[in-house]
């Protein structure tokens, strides 16, 4: 009897291995949970910068990391910038308010798959749609699908306003005009759509751009005519004076033919143009009535400041990141002077911190965009730069420093 009691007590106690297993599972769950919460709620995303990005870079190639990043963003697994932007960062352009001047440059989300998560990272402009994209039709479907999801969600909140819209399946223009909201479907943030042309099209033809304006214009707050990507043969030739003027005229006619409120139309240029070519671009842009210029795309040159072995440096393709900055800034200054500061300029090229962004603003950029530093340092980059700008600005506002270097 005594023996059997002892036996039953011993059976109720979990063996040491079970306790150890539970301890390990418990500890791992807590560590994982805390890490995930820190990852998800930290607007500067330190884990992303110091762990996720380096690991990805070491275990896989750039293209796979990029696809993975888009996948993560598409399903909303990346951290959000949960802090609201300080009013000192606000800026107005094309009749719209931006909560901050920092945008994601074109090419990151070529198919328009991760729009909302990218906005949640704190960018005020998202710029997308490049060359190895799924094409106008598919991107249009993605954008339409996004509208449907938005309407479905708002129908629960405002059934009266959205009921008729839900049945009519509107495009971006009719929906945003009816509800009085941006095409980005966000307050103080704008959606830019960047249009390129097909490799197989006649190099002198501007038809692809005209088609892009017509089919994707209704979904965009800004349309960007990209004549500066170095990887599409002949594309940069469209910056030649005569053909550039024709291109601008045709896309403006196409944009003006859109119903509803019209997206702003910008042109994105290369950083490799001579002073005379930049003057021609500036003059044509002013004459055409285009709404702004993005300076710049990647460079085909290989500046001396490039720390890389010669075999890598001689790879074909566009160079981005810090070595591009002096070229892009020089071009932006030239355009600003030629246009007497009358055209809205977007500075892009090698911006990786607040000082870089402010240098562009002082040179005349109303807004700035970045790509490479975001790709390298990860999702907390925007918050880091915004905080840095605020501390550099002291008691000034972003708008006070635009074009500051030319004043007095
Ligand atoms: C991988 C990659 C893809 C890009 N794709 C496009 C594109 O499709 N359209 C475009 O206008 N610019 C594209 N760009 C250029 C960027 O938008 C930006 O102008 C350029 O990289 C300079 O900014 P950064 O130094 O901050 O990267 C791409 C850049 C990179 C690095």
XYZ file of C-alpha atoms and ligand atoms in Angstrom:
439
model
C 0.000 0.000 0.000
C 2.663 2.420 1.107
C 4.684 1.445 -1.881
C 1.876 2.013 -4.370
C 1.133 5.482 -2.843
C 4.725 6.453 -3.286
C 4.578 5.262 -6.852
C 1.455 7.321 -7.673
C 2.988 10.516 -6.166
C 6.115 10.012 -8.251
C 4.009 9.597 -11.418
C 2.215 12.975 -10.898
C 5.437 14.949 -10.800
C 6.673 15.837 -14.308
C 9.999 14.256 -15.039
C 13.030 16.556 -15.136
C 13.205 16.444 -18.959
C 9.594 17.686 -19.248
C 10.304 20.548 -16.848
C 13.402 21.448 -18.810
C 11.438 21.300 -22.066
C 8.716 23.580 -20.663
C 11.339 25.963 -19.329
C 13.039 26.146 -22.730
C 9.739 26.612 -24.605
C 8.646 29.270 -22.109
C 11.935 31.141 -22.311
C 12.081 30.983 -26.108
C 8.459 32.194 -26.353
C 9.139 35.124 -24.026
C 12.351 36.090 -25.849
C 10.612 35.731 -29.212
C 7.550 37.680 -28.026
C 9.595 40.517 -26.531
C 11.814 40.649 -29.631
C 8.782 40.744 -31.925
C 7.130 43.500 -29.892
C 10.352 45.501 -29.856
C 10.683 44.934 -33.634
C 7.092 45.836 -34.370
C 6.733 48.879 -32.119
C 10.184 50.460 -32.427
C 9.750 53.241 -35.005
C 13.493 53.375 -35.568
C 13.550 49.598 -36.074
C 16.959 48.918 -34.513
C 16.509 45.136 -34.760
C 15.805 45.520 -38.429
C 18.893 47.634 -39.017
C 21.387 45.700 -36.909
C 20.064 42.180 -37.297
C 17.488 41.487 -40.011
C 19.145 43.473 -42.820
C 22.735 42.186 -42.234
C 21.494 38.596 -41.897
C 19.491 38.847 -45.106
C 22.448 40.381 -46.912
C 24.700 37.521 -45.828
C 22.425 34.592 -46.463
C 20.907 35.574 -49.776
C 21.470 37.682 -52.893
C 20.165 41.246 -53.283
C 17.249 40.308 -55.524
C 15.931 37.624 -53.167
C 16.298 39.972 -50.161
C 14.345 42.581 -52.083
C 11.552 40.124 -52.905
C 11.499 39.004 -49.278
C 11.282 42.634 -48.091
C 8.339 43.292 -50.409
C 6.653 40.100 -49.238
C 7.086 41.116 -45.584
C 5.762 44.617 -46.314
C 2.877 43.273 -48.401
C 1.627 41.168 -45.519
C 2.151 43.947 -42.987
C 4.844 42.207 -40.899
C 7.201 45.175 -40.849
C 7.290 47.810 -38.115
C 5.265 50.979 -38.408
C 6.255 54.557 -37.679
C 3.701 55.128 -34.934
C 4.727 58.683 -34.071
C 2.949 61.547 -35.755
C 5.096 63.973 -37.703
C 6.036 67.289 -36.118
C 4.350 70.262 -37.835
C 7.820 71.732 -38.459
C 8.316 69.015 -41.069
C 5.099 69.759 -42.941
C 5.324 71.145 -46.448
C 2.825 72.057 -49.160
C 3.301 71.373 -52.836
C 0.867 71.105 -55.758
C -1.930 72.251 -53.484
C -1.452 69.300 -51.121
C -0.007 68.956 -47.675
C 2.793 66.501 -46.913
C 3.246 65.626 -43.239
C 6.987 65.386 -43.887
C 9.223 65.969 -46.928
C 10.676 62.458 -47.241
C 9.636 60.124 -49.996
C 10.564 56.646 -51.117
C 12.205 56.928 -54.537
C 10.964 54.863 -57.445
C 11.800 51.262 -58.059
C 11.295 49.652 -54.672
C 7.784 48.342 -55.189
C 7.665 47.830 -58.940
C 4.267 46.159 -58.989
C 2.452 48.317 -56.440
C 2.052 45.436 -53.974
C 3.055 46.989 -50.649
C 1.689 50.539 -50.799
C 0.062 50.740 -47.374
C 2.912 49.175 -45.397
C 5.408 51.483 -47.093
C 3.302 54.494 -46.127
C 3.163 53.125 -42.576
C 6.959 53.340 -42.428
C 6.569 57.111 -42.352
C 7.196 58.157 -45.940
C 5.085 61.051 -47.221
C 5.371 60.057 -50.877
C 5.605 56.593 -52.328
C 6.871 56.376 -55.830
C 6.526 53.222 -57.798
C 6.203 51.431 -61.097
C 9.408 50.860 -62.965
C 10.522 48.730 -65.808
C 10.552 45.058 -64.870
C 7.084 45.648 -63.553
C 4.068 43.506 -64.284
C 2.781 46.308 -66.548
C 0.041 48.942 -66.668
C -2.914 46.556 -66.623
C -1.738 44.479 -63.683
C -0.694 47.516 -61.652
C -4.079 49.083 -62.389
C -5.767 45.929 -61.096
C -3.669 46.050 -57.904
C -4.628 49.681 -57.389
C -8.303 49.004 -58.054
C -8.190 46.140 -55.606
C -6.710 48.458 -53.008
C -9.607 50.888 -53.554
C -12.101 48.069 -53.127
C -10.502 47.067 -49.810
C -10.520 50.687 -48.677
C -14.180 51.100 -49.594
C -15.150 47.844 -47.930
C -13.405 48.955 -44.749
C -14.920 52.455 -44.800
C -18.363 51.069 -45.579
C -18.403 49.674 -42.033
C -17.504 53.098 -40.623
C -19.471 55.376 -42.961
C -22.101 53.209 -44.656
C -24.041 56.130 -46.148
C -21.125 57.822 -47.882
C -19.695 54.704 -49.399
C -22.781 52.604 -50.257
C -23.241 54.050 -53.749
C -19.504 54.007 -54.437
C -19.291 50.322 -53.560
C -21.846 49.440 -56.210
C -20.274 51.612 -58.919
C -16.683 50.253 -58.544
C -15.008 53.652 -59.103
C -11.492 54.336 -60.289
C -9.056 56.260 -58.080
C -10.056 59.684 -59.385
C -13.806 59.252 -58.894
C -13.322 57.742 -55.446
C -10.892 60.327 -54.146
C -12.919 63.191 -55.609
C -16.187 61.840 -54.170
C -14.720 61.390 -50.698
C -12.456 64.453 -50.841
C -9.328 62.445 -50.074
C -5.896 61.979 -51.652
C -5.384 59.204 -54.182
C -2.980 57.718 -51.642
C -6.098 57.223 -49.456
C -4.042 58.762 -46.638
C -4.063 62.206 -45.047
C -0.985 64.299 -45.822
C 0.675 61.536 -47.853
C 0.776 61.261 -51.603
C 1.047 58.356 -53.994
C 3.392 58.854 -56.929
C 3.406 56.576 -59.941
C 6.638 56.462 -61.905
C 6.286 55.752 -65.605
C 8.965 54.228 -67.773
C 8.850 52.807 -71.260
C 9.304 49.360 -72.726
C 12.721 48.279 -73.947
C 11.125 47.008 -77.136
C 9.387 50.297 -78.033
C 10.836 52.665 -80.621
C 13.432 54.743 -78.712
C 11.922 58.013 -79.990
C 8.317 57.038 -79.276
C 6.475 58.639 -76.357
C 3.383 56.411 -76.630
C 4.165 54.236 -73.596
C 4.214 57.316 -71.371
C 0.956 58.627 -72.822
C -0.696 55.231 -72.215
C 0.689 55.138 -68.668
C -0.655 58.609 -67.903
C -4.102 57.600 -69.143
C -4.356 54.244 -67.414
C -2.558 54.952 -64.104
C -3.122 58.711 -63.807
C -6.519 58.241 -62.092
C -4.788 56.418 -59.221
C -1.913 58.837 -58.661
C -1.459 62.060 -56.736
C 1.766 62.512 -58.701
C 2.876 61.061 -62.010
C 6.581 60.892 -62.734
C 7.895 60.707 -66.278
C 11.145 58.827 -65.974
C 13.541 59.604 -68.829
C 16.641 58.813 -66.848
C 16.958 55.130 -65.950
C 20.235 53.904 -67.410
C 19.136 50.297 -67.918
C 16.680 50.850 -70.754
C 18.679 51.454 -73.924
C 17.928 54.823 -75.496
C 15.713 56.036 -72.658
C 18.043 58.839 -71.618
C 17.983 60.073 -75.218
C 14.503 61.396 -74.440
C 16.204 64.186 -72.491
C 17.404 65.645 -75.821
C 15.842 69.097 -76.272
C 13.528 68.517 -79.277
C 12.188 65.148 -78.189
C 11.982 66.197 -74.527
C 9.724 69.112 -75.463
C 7.509 66.815 -77.553
C 7.328 64.280 -74.714
C 6.334 66.904 -72.143
C 3.680 68.378 -74.426
C 2.114 64.982 -75.115
C 2.046 63.785 -71.520
C 0.590 67.082 -70.375
C -2.183 66.793 -72.993
C -2.837 63.212 -71.793
C -2.846 64.311 -68.139
C -5.181 67.225 -68.864
C -7.598 64.885 -70.632
C -8.145 62.872 -67.424
C -11.459 63.392 -65.725
C -11.669 64.642 -62.161
C -8.887 66.395 -60.297
C -5.568 66.028 -62.068
C -2.387 64.473 -60.731
C 0.718 66.672 -60.653
C 3.147 65.782 -63.437
C 6.869 65.594 -62.747
C 9.861 64.585 -64.803
C 12.831 62.652 -63.410
C 16.228 63.410 -64.907
C 19.725 61.938 -64.884
C 22.665 63.365 -62.923
C 24.982 63.008 -65.930
C 23.796 65.963 -68.021
C 26.055 68.832 -69.029
C 25.253 72.393 -67.916
C 23.850 73.215 -71.350
C 21.642 70.126 -71.304
C 20.398 71.035 -67.819
C 19.542 74.524 -69.046
C 17.567 73.016 -71.937
C 15.716 70.702 -69.548
C 14.899 73.575 -67.191
C 13.703 75.814 -70.051
C 11.548 73.066 -71.581
C 10.073 72.203 -68.185
C 9.153 75.849 -67.520
C 7.683 76.296 -70.984
C 5.635 73.106 -70.887
C 3.947 73.769 -67.569
C 5.175 70.556 -65.970
C 4.744 70.658 -62.173
C 8.205 69.709 -60.984
C 11.506 67.943 -61.573
C 13.069 65.073 -59.635
C 16.847 65.394 -59.594
C 18.032 62.676 -59.953
C 18.113 59.082 -61.049
C 21.251 56.898 -60.759
C 24.519 57.828 -62.488
C 26.329 55.961 -65.230
C 29.595 57.608 -64.157
C 31.918 56.132 -61.541
C 33.044 58.993 -59.258
C 36.496 58.777 -57.629
C 34.841 58.698 -54.233
C 33.601 55.192 -55.013
C 35.274 52.741 -52.627
C 34.927 49.507 -54.492
C 37.196 47.131 -56.333
C 37.581 48.014 -59.980
C 35.752 44.933 -61.280
C 32.625 45.900 -59.334
C 32.909 49.568 -60.233
C 33.045 48.720 -63.922
C 29.782 46.721 -63.837
C 27.200 48.288 -66.142
C 24.181 49.941 -64.585
C 23.256 52.933 -62.502
C 25.173 53.858 -59.397
C 23.210 55.137 -56.415
C 23.947 56.009 -52.788
C 26.534 58.443 -51.326
C 28.883 58.666 -54.380
C 25.922 59.973 -56.385
C 25.145 62.850 -54.028
C 27.625 65.486 -55.322
C 26.462 64.940 -58.917
C 22.756 65.051 -58.098
C 23.169 68.106 -55.863
C 25.167 69.949 -58.510
C 22.454 69.256 -61.092
C 19.722 70.333 -58.690
C 21.517 73.616 -57.969
C 21.848 74.310 -61.681
C 18.160 73.617 -62.319
C 17.115 75.729 -59.329
C 19.128 78.706 -60.575
C 17.891 78.373 -64.147
C 14.253 78.162 -63.055
C 14.680 80.984 -60.505
C 13.262 78.688 -57.860
C 9.876 78.815 -59.617
C 9.529 75.066 -60.152
C 9.113 72.538 -57.367
C 12.236 70.378 -57.151
C 12.574 66.974 -55.528
C 16.118 66.116 -54.443
C 17.198 62.506 -54.723
C 20.584 60.800 -54.687
C 22.720 59.585 -51.804
C 20.533 60.822 -48.983
C 21.350 58.732 -45.940
C 20.937 61.137 -43.041
C 19.322 64.388 -41.916
C 22.300 66.519 -42.987
C 22.065 65.172 -46.541
C 18.347 65.898 -46.674
C 18.865 69.457 -45.396
C 21.677 70.047 -47.887
C 19.204 69.302 -50.670
C 16.596 71.574 -49.085
C 19.090 74.457 -48.784
C 20.018 73.929 -52.431
C 16.365 74.332 -53.392
C 14.574 70.991 -52.964
C 11.065 71.234 -51.560
C 10.921 67.480 -51.061
C 13.521 64.710 -50.969
C 13.514 61.025 -51.792
C 15.732 58.108 -50.935
C 16.178 54.528 -51.972
C 19.634 53.066 -51.273
C 19.961 54.053 -47.613
C 16.477 52.661 -46.985
C 17.437 49.405 -48.699
C 20.640 49.119 -46.625
C 19.567 50.412 -43.231
C 15.993 49.233 -43.287
C 12.642 50.379 -42.195
C 13.603 52.754 -39.373
C 15.480 55.025 -41.773
C 12.655 57.479 -42.310
C 12.023 58.047 -38.608
C 15.772 58.386 -37.989
C 16.065 61.075 -40.692
C 12.934 62.913 -39.556
C 14.209 63.048 -35.951
C 17.631 64.174 -37.192
C 16.105 66.966 -39.295
C 14.098 68.215 -36.325
C 17.159 68.426 -34.120
C 19.203 70.148 -36.870
C 16.397 72.617 -37.568
C 16.328 73.807 -33.943
C 13.584 76.482 -33.967
C 13.269 76.668 -37.763
C 10.833 74.783 -39.977
C 11.656 72.665 -43.031
C 10.048 75.275 -45.275
C 12.373 77.981 -43.852
C 15.449 76.228 -45.211
C 14.239 75.549 -48.763
C 16.570 77.456 -51.102
C 18.310 79.050 -48.077
C 21.726 78.929 -49.741
C 20.572 81.358 -52.434
C 19.087 83.926 -50.072
C 21.128 87.121 -49.357
C 17.487 48.787 -57.398
C 17.034 50.126 -57.892
C 15.926 50.198 -58.731
C 15.489 51.433 -59.193
N 14.405 51.494 -60.025
C 13.981 52.694 -60.472
C 12.838 52.798 -61.310
O 12.211 51.808 -61.648
N 12.451 54.029 -61.729
C 13.138 55.168 -61.363
O 12.762 56.274 -61.754
N 14.213 55.098 -60.555
C 14.654 53.901 -60.098
N 15.741 53.834 -59.290
C 16.448 55.078 -58.918
C 15.998 55.582 -57.553
O 14.629 55.895 -57.556
C 16.808 56.829 -57.152
O 16.559 57.857 -58.081
C 18.308 56.588 -57.106
O 18.597 55.309 -56.592
C 19.063 57.649 -56.293
O 18.652 57.648 -54.945
P 19.477 56.886 -53.771
O 20.912 57.298 -53.868
O 18.815 57.321 -52.507
O 19.318 55.434 -54.017
C 16.193 52.611 -58.814
C 17.305 52.529 -57.961
C 17.729 51.307 -57.512
C 18.955 51.249 -56.605
